[in-house]
mmCIF file of C-alpha atoms and ligand atoms in Angstrom:
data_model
loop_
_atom_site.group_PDB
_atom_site.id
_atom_site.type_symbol
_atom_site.label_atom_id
_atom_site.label_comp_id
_atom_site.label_asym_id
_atom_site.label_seq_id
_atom_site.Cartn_x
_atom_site.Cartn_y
_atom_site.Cartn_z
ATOM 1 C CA UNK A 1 0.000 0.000 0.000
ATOM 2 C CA UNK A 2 1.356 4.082 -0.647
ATOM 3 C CA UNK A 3 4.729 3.849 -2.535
ATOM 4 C CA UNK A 4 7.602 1.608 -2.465
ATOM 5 C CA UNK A 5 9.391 2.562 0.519
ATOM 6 C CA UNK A 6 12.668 2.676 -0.895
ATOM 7 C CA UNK A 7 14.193 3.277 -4.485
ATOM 8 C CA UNK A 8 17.563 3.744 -6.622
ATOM 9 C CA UNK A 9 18.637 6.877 -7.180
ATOM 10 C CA UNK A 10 21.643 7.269 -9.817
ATOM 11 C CA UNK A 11 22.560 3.458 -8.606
ATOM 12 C CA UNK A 12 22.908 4.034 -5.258
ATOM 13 C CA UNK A 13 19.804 2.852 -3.068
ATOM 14 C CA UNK A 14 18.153 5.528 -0.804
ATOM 15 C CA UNK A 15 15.013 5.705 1.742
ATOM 16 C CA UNK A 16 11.950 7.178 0.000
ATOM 17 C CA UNK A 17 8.706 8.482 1.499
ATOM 18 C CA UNK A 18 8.010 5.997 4.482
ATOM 19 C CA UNK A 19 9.716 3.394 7.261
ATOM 20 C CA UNK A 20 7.011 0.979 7.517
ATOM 21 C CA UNK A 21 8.975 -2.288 8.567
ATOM 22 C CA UNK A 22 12.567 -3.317 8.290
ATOM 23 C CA UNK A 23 11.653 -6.101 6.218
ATOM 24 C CA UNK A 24 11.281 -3.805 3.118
ATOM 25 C CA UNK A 25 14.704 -2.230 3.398
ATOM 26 C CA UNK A 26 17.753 -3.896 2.535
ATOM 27 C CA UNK A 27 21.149 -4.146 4.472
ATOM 28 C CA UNK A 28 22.366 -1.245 2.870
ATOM 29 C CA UNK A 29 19.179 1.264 3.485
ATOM 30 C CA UNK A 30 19.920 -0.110 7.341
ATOM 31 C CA UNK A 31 23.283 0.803 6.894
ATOM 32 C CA UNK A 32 22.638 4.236 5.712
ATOM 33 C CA UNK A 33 20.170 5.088 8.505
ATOM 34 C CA UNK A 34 22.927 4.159 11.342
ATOM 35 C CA UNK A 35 25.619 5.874 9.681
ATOM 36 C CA UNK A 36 23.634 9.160 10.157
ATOM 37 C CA UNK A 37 22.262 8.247 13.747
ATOM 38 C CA UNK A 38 25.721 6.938 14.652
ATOM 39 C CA UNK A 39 26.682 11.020 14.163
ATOM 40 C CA UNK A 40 24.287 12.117 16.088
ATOM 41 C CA UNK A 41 24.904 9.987 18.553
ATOM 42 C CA UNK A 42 28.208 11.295 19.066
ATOM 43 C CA UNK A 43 27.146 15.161 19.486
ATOM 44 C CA UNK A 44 23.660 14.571 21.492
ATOM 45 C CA UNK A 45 22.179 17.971 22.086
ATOM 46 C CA UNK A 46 23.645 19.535 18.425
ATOM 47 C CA UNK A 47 20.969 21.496 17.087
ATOM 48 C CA UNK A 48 20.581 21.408 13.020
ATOM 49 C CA UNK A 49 18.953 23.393 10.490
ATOM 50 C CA UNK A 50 17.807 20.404 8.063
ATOM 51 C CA UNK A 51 14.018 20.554 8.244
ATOM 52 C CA UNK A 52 13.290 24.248 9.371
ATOM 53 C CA UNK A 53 10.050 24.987 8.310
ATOM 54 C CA UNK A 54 9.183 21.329 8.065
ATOM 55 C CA UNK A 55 6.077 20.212 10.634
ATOM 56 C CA UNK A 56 5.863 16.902 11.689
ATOM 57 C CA UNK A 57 2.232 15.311 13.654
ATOM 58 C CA UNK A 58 2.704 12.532 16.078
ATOM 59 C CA UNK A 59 -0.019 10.408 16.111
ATOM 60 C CA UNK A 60 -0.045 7.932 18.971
ATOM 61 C CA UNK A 61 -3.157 6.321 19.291
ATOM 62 C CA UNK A 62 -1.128 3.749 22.124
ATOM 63 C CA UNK A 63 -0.028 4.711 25.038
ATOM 64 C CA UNK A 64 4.259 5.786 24.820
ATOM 65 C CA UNK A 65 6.731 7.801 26.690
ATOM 66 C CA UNK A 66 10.038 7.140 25.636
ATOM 67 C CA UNK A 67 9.398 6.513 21.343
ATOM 68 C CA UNK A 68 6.704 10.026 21.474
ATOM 69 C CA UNK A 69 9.261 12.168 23.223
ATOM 70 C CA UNK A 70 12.017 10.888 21.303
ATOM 71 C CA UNK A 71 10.667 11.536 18.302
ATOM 72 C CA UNK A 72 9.780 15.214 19.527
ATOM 73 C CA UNK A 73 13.220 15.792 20.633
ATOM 74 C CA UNK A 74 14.527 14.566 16.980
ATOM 75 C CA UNK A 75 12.077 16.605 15.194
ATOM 76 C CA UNK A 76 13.262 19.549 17.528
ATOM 77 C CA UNK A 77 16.887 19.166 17.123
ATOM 78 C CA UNK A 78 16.605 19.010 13.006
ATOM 79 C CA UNK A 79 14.233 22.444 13.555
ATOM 80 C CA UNK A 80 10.770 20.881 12.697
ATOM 81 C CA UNK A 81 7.768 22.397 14.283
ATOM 82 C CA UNK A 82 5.950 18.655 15.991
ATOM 83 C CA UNK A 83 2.097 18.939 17.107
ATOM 84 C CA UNK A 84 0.847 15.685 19.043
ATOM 85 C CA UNK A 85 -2.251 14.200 18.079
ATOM 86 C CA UNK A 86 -3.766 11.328 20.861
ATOM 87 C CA UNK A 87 -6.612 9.349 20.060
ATOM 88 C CA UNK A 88 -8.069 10.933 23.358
ATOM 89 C CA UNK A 89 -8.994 14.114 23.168
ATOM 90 C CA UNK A 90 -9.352 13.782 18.870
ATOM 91 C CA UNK A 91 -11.870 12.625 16.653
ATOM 92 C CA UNK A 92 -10.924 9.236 16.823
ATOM 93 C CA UNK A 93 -13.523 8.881 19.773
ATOM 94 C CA UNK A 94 -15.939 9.889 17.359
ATOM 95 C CA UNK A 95 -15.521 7.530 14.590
ATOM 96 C CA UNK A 96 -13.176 8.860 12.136
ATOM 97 C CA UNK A 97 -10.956 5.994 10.872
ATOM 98 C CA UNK A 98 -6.908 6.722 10.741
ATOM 99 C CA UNK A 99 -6.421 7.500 7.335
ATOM 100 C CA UNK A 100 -9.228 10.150 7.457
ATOM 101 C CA UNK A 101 -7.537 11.255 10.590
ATOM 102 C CA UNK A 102 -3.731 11.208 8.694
ATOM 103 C CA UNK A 103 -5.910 12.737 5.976
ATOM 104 C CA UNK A 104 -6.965 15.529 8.120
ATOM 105 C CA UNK A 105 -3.333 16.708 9.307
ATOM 106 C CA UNK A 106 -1.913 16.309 5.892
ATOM 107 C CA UNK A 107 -4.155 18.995 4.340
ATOM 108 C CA UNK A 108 -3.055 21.460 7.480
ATOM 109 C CA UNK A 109 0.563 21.211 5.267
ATOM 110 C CA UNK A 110 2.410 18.907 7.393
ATOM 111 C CA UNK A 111 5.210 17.080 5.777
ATOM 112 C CA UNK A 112 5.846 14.023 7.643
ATOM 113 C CA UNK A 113 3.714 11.855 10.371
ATOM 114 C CA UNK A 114 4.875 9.332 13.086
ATOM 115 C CA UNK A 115 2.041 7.374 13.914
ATOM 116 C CA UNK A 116 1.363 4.436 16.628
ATOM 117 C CA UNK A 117 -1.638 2.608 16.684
ATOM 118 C CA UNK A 118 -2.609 -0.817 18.905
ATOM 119 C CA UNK A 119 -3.398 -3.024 15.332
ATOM 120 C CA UNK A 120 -1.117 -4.541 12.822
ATOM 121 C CA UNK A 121 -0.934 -2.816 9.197
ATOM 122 C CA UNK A 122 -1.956 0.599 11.030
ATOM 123 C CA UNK A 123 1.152 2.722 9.773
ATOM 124 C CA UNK A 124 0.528 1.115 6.005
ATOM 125 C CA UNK A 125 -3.021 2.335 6.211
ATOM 126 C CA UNK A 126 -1.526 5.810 6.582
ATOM 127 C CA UNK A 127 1.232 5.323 4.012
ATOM 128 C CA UNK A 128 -1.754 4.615 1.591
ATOM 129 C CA UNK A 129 -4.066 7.425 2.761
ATOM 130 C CA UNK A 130 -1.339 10.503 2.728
ATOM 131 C CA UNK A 131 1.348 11.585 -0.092
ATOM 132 C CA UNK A 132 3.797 13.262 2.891
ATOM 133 C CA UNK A 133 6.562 10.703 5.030
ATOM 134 C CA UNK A 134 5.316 8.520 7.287
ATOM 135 C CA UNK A 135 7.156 6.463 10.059
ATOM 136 C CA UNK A 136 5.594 3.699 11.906
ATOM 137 C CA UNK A 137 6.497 4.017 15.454
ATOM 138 C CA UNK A 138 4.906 0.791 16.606
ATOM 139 C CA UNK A 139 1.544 -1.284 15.046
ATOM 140 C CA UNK A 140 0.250 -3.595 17.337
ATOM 141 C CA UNK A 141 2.618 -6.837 17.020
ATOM 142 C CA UNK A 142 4.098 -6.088 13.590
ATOM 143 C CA UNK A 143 6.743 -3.712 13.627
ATOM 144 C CA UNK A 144 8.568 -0.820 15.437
ATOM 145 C CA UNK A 145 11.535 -0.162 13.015
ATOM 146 C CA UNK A 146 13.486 2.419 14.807
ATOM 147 C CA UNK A 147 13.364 0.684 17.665
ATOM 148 C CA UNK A 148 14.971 -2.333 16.195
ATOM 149 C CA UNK A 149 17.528 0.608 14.642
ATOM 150 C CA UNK A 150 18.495 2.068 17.748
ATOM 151 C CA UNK A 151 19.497 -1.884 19.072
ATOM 152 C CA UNK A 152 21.229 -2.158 16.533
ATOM 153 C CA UNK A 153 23.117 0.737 16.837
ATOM 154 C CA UNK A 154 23.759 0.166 20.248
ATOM 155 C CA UNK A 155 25.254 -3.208 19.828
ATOM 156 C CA UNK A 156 27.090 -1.962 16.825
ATOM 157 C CA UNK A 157 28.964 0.577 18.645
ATOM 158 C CA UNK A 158 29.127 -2.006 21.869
ATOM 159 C CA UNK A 159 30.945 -4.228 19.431
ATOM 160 C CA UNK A 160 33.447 -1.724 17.761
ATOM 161 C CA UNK A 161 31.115 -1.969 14.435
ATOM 162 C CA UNK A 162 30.062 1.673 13.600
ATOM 163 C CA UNK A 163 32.872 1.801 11.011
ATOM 164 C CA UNK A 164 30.740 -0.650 8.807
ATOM 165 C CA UNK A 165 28.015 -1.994 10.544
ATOM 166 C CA UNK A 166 29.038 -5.224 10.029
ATOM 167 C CA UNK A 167 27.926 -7.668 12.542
ATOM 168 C CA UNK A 168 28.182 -11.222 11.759
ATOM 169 C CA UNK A 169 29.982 -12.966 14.567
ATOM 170 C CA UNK A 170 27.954 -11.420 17.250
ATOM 171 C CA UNK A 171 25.078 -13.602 19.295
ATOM 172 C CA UNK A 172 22.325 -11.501 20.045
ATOM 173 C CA UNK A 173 19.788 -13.115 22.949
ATOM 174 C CA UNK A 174 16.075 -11.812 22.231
ATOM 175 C CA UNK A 175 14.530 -12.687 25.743
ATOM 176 C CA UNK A 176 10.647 -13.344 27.030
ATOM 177 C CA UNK A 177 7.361 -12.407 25.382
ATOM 178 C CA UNK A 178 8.728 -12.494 21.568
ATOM 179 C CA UNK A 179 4.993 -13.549 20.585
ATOM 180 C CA UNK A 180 3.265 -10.340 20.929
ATOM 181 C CA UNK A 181 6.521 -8.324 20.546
ATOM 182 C CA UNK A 182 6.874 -5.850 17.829
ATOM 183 C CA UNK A 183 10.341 -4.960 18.681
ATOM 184 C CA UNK A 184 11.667 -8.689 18.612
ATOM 185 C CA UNK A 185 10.026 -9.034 15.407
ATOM 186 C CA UNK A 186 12.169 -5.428 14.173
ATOM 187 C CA UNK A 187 14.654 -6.488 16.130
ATOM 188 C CA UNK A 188 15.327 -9.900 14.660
ATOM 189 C CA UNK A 189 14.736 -7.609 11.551
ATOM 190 C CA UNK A 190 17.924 -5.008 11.548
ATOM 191 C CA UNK A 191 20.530 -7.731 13.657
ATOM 192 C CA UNK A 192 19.753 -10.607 10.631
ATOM 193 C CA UNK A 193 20.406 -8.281 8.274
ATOM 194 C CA UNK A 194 23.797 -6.914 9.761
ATOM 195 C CA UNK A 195 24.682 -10.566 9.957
ATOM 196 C CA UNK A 196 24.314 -11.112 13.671
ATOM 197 C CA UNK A 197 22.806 -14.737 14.603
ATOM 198 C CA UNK A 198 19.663 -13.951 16.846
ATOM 199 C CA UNK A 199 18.693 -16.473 19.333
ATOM 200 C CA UNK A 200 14.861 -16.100 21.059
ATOM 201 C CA UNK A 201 14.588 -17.392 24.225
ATOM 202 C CA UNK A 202 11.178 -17.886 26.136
ATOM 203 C CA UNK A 203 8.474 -20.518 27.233
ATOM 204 C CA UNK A 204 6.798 -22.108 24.064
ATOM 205 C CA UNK A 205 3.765 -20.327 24.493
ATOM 206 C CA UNK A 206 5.897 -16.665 24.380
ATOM 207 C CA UNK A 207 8.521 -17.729 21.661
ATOM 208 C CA UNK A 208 7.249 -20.323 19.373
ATOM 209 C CA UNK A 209 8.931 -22.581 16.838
ATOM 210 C CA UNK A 210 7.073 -20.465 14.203
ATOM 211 C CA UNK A 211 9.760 -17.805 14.919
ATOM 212 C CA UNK A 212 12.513 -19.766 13.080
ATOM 213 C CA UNK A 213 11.001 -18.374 9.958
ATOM 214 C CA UNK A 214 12.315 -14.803 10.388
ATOM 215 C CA UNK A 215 15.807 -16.678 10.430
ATOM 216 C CA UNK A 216 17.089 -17.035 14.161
ATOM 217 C CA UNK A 217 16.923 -19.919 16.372
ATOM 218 C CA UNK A 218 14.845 -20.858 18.885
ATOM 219 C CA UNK A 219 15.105 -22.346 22.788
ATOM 220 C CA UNK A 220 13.316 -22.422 25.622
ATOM 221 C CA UNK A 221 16.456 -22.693 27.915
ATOM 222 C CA UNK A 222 18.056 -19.583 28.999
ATOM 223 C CA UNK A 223 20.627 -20.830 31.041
ATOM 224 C CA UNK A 224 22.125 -23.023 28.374
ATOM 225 C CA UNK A 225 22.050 -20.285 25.869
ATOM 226 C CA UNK A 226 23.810 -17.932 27.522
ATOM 227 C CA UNK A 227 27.444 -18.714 27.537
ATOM 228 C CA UNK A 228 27.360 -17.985 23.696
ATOM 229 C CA UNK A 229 25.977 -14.654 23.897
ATOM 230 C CA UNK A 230 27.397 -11.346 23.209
ATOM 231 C CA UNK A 231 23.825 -9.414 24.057
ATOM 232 C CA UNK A 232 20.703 -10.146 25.576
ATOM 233 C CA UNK A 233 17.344 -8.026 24.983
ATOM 234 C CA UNK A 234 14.897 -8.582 27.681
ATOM 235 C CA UNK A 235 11.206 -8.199 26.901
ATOM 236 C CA UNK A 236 8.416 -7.115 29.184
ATOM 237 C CA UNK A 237 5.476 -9.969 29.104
ATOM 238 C CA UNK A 238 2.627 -7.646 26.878
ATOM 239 C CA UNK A 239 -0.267 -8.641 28.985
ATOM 240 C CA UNK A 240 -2.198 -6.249 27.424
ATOM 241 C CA UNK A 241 -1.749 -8.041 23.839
ATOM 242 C CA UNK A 242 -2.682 -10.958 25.565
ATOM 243 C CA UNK A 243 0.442 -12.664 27.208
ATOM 244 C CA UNK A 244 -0.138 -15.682 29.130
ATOM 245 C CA UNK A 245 2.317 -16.829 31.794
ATOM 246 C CA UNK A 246 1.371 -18.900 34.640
ATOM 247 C CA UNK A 247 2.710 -17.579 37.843
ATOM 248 C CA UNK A 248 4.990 -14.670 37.746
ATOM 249 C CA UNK A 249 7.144 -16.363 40.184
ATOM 250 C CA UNK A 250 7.979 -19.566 37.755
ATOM 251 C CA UNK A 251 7.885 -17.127 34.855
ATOM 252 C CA UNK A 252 10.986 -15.306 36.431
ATOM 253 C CA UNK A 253 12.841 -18.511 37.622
ATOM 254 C CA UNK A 254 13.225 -19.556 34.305
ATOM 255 C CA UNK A 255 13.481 -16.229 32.105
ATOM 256 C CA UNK A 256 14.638 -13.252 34.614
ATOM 257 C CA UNK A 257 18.471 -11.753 33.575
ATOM 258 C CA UNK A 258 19.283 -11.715 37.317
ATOM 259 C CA UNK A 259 22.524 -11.824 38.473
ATOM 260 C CA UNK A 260 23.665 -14.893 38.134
ATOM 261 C CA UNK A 261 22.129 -15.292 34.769
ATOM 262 C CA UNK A 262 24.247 -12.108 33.741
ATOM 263 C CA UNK A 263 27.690 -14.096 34.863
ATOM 264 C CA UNK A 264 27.097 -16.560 32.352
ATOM 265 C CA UNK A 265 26.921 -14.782 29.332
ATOM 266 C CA UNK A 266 30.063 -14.090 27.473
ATOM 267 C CA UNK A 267 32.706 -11.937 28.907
ATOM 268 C CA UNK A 268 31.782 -7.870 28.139
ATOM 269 C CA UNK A 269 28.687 -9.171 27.170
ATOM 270 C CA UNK A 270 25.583 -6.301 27.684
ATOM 271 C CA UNK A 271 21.920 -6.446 28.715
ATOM 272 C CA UNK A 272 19.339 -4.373 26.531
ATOM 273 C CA UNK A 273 16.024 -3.570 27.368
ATOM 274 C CA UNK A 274 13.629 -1.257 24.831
ATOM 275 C CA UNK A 275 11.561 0.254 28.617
ATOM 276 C CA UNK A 276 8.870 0.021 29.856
ATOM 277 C CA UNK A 277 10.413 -2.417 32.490
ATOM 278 C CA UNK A 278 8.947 -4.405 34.920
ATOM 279 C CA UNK A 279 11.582 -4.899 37.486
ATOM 280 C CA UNK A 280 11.385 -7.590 39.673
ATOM 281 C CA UNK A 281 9.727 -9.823 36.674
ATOM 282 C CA UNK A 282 11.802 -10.124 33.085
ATOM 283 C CA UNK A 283 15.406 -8.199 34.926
ATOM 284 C CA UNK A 284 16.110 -7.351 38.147
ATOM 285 C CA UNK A 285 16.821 -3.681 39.372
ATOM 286 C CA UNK A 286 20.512 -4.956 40.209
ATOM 287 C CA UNK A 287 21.169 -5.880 36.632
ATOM 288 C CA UNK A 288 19.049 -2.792 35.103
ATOM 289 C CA UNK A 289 21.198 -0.424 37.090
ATOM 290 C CA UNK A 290 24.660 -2.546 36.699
ATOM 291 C CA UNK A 291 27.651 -1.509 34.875
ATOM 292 C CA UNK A 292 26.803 -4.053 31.915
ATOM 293 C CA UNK A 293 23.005 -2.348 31.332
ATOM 294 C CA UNK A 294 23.089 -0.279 28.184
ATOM 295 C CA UNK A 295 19.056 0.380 28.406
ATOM 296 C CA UNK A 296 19.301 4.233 28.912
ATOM 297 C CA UNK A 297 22.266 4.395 26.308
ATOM 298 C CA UNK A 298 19.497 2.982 24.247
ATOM 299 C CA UNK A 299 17.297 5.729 24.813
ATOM 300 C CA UNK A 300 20.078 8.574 23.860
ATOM 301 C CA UNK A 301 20.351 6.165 20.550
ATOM 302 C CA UNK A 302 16.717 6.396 20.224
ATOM 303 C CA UNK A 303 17.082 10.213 19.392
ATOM 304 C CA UNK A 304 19.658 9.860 16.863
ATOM 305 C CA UNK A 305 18.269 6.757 14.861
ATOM 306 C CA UNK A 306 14.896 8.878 15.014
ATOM 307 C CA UNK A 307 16.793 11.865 13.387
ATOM 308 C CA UNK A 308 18.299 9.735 10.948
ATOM 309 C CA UNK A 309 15.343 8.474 9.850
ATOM 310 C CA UNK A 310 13.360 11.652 9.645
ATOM 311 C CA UNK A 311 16.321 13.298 7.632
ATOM 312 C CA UNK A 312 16.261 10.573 5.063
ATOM 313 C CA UNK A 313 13.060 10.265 4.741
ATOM 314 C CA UNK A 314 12.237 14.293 4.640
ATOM 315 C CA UNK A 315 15.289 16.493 3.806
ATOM 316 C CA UNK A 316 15.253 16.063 -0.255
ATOM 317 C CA UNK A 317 11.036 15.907 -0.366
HETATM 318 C C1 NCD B 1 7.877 -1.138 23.360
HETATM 319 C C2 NCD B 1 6.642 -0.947 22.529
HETATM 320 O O1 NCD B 1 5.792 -0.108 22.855
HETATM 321 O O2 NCD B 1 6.559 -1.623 21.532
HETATM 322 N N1 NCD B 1 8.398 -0.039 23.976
HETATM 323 C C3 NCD B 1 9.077 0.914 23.258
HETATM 324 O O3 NCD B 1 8.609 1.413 22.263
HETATM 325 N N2 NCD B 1 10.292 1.286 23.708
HETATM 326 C C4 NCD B 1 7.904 -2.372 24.131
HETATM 327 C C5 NCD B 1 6.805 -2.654 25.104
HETATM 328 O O4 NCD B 1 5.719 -2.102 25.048
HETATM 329 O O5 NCD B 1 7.048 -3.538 25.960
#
């Protein structure tokens, strides 16, 4: 639905109009975008003229803190004017469908929209209903592509990769509720692509078989996978998509990165979490807050993958 999301330009491949899914771009449009967050990164706080003038809508029709205000800061630091749209409080409550909605903002002139919405295919629906960029910042189970960008980036730069992005040799643990996870599923997404190996890791019922599709493996036994791992994602169980574990308890005595989970991973390996955390369930506050957590340098890469993206996406439109 909407256009392709990428295209060749004079031979060399570059991001068009939207960032739907990873699974459209290739390893070299992944490449692109973390070479460009990767300098941000560096400089946090730079401000940038790119996209003065340029307004962007957020559209979060979920509940976020950390992918809305990221987002906001990006748009900020390129010099984009942002307005935030919320199902509450619009005319969502009334009826109007999404791409009426996208519809709507687009005819007020604004020139790109992040949108998050609780069902699958949401962001395409946009993509298909508006002619301006459009990133999809999280649709129901399918796909948050800059999230799986900024893990990326993180264990790129963990690993000494930034100069290429090149990450075959690196395990990469992807930890608890992978069936209702969008971010496994962009996560498994950008780390295949880079060449990592990606390993999920949960009950049966949270990280099924099926998963061996998107090309990783698949165990149910954390304790034996973890001496072969360079990085380990933990996932929050999504009750709200409708998660099933039996007692929290058991759920954490098999799947928790606790302590003595964390000693048997590889040595310098590093715990990743995308937030909201439940401490006390899928990590413990000891390893969240220990010298080998990299979940709030995950936020700071948050704002330069996001910055990335909307520069690619808007700068030349
Ligand atoms: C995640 C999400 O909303 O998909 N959070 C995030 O964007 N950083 C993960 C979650 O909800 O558990």
């Amino acid at each position: 639905m909407g256009s392709t999301p990428v295209s060749t330009v004079a031979g060399r491949a570059s991001i068009d109009r939207c960032l739907l899914d990873l699974d459209r771009l290739d390893p070299e449009h992944i490449r692109q975008i973390l070479q460009g967050a990767a300098a941000h990164f560096e400089s946090p706080g730079a401000r940038h003229e790119t996209l003065r003038g340029r307004t962007i809508a957020n559209l979060f029709f979920e509940d976020s803190t950390r992918t809305r205000v990221s987002f906001t800061i990006a748009a900020h630091r390129l010099g984009a004017d942002v307005v935030d749209l919320s199902s509450k409080g619009s005319s969502v409550t009334k009826g109007e469908t999404i791409a009426d909605t996208a519809r709507t903002v687009e005819a007020m002139g604004v020139d790109g929209i992040v949108v998050r919405h609780h069902a699958a295919g949401a962001a395409d629906v946009v993509a298909g209903a508006v002619q301006c960029a459009v990133i999809n910042a999280g649709d129901g189970r399918h796909a948050h592509p800059t999230q799986g960008l900024l893990d990326a980036l993180v264990i790129a730069r963990e690993f000494n990769r930034i100069a290429d992005f090149d990450l075959r040799g690196l395990k990469v643990g992807i930890v608890g509720d992978l069936a209702h996870s969008r971010v496994a599923r962009s996560d498994i997404g950008a780390l295949t692509k880079l060449g990592a190996s990606v390993v999920c890791i949960g009950p049966p019922g949270l990280a099924p078989q099926a998963l061996k599709t998107l090309g990783c493996e698949v165990t149910h036994d954390f304790d034996a996978a973890l001496p072969s791992l360079d990085a380990v994602q933990m996932l929050r169980v999504q009750l709200e998509r409708g998660a099933r574990v039996g007692s929290t308890r058991e759920y954490a005595s098999q799947f928790q990165m606790n302590e003595r989970r964390m000693r048997l991973m590889k040595r310098g390996g590093v715990i990743l979490h995308p937030g909201p955390m439940n401490r006390g369930v899928e990590i413990t506050s000891e390893v969240a807050d220990g010298k080998q957590s990299r979940i709030f340098l995950q936020v700071r890469a948050g704002v330069a993958v996001r910055m990335s993206c909307l520069e690619l996406l808007m700068s030349s439109r």
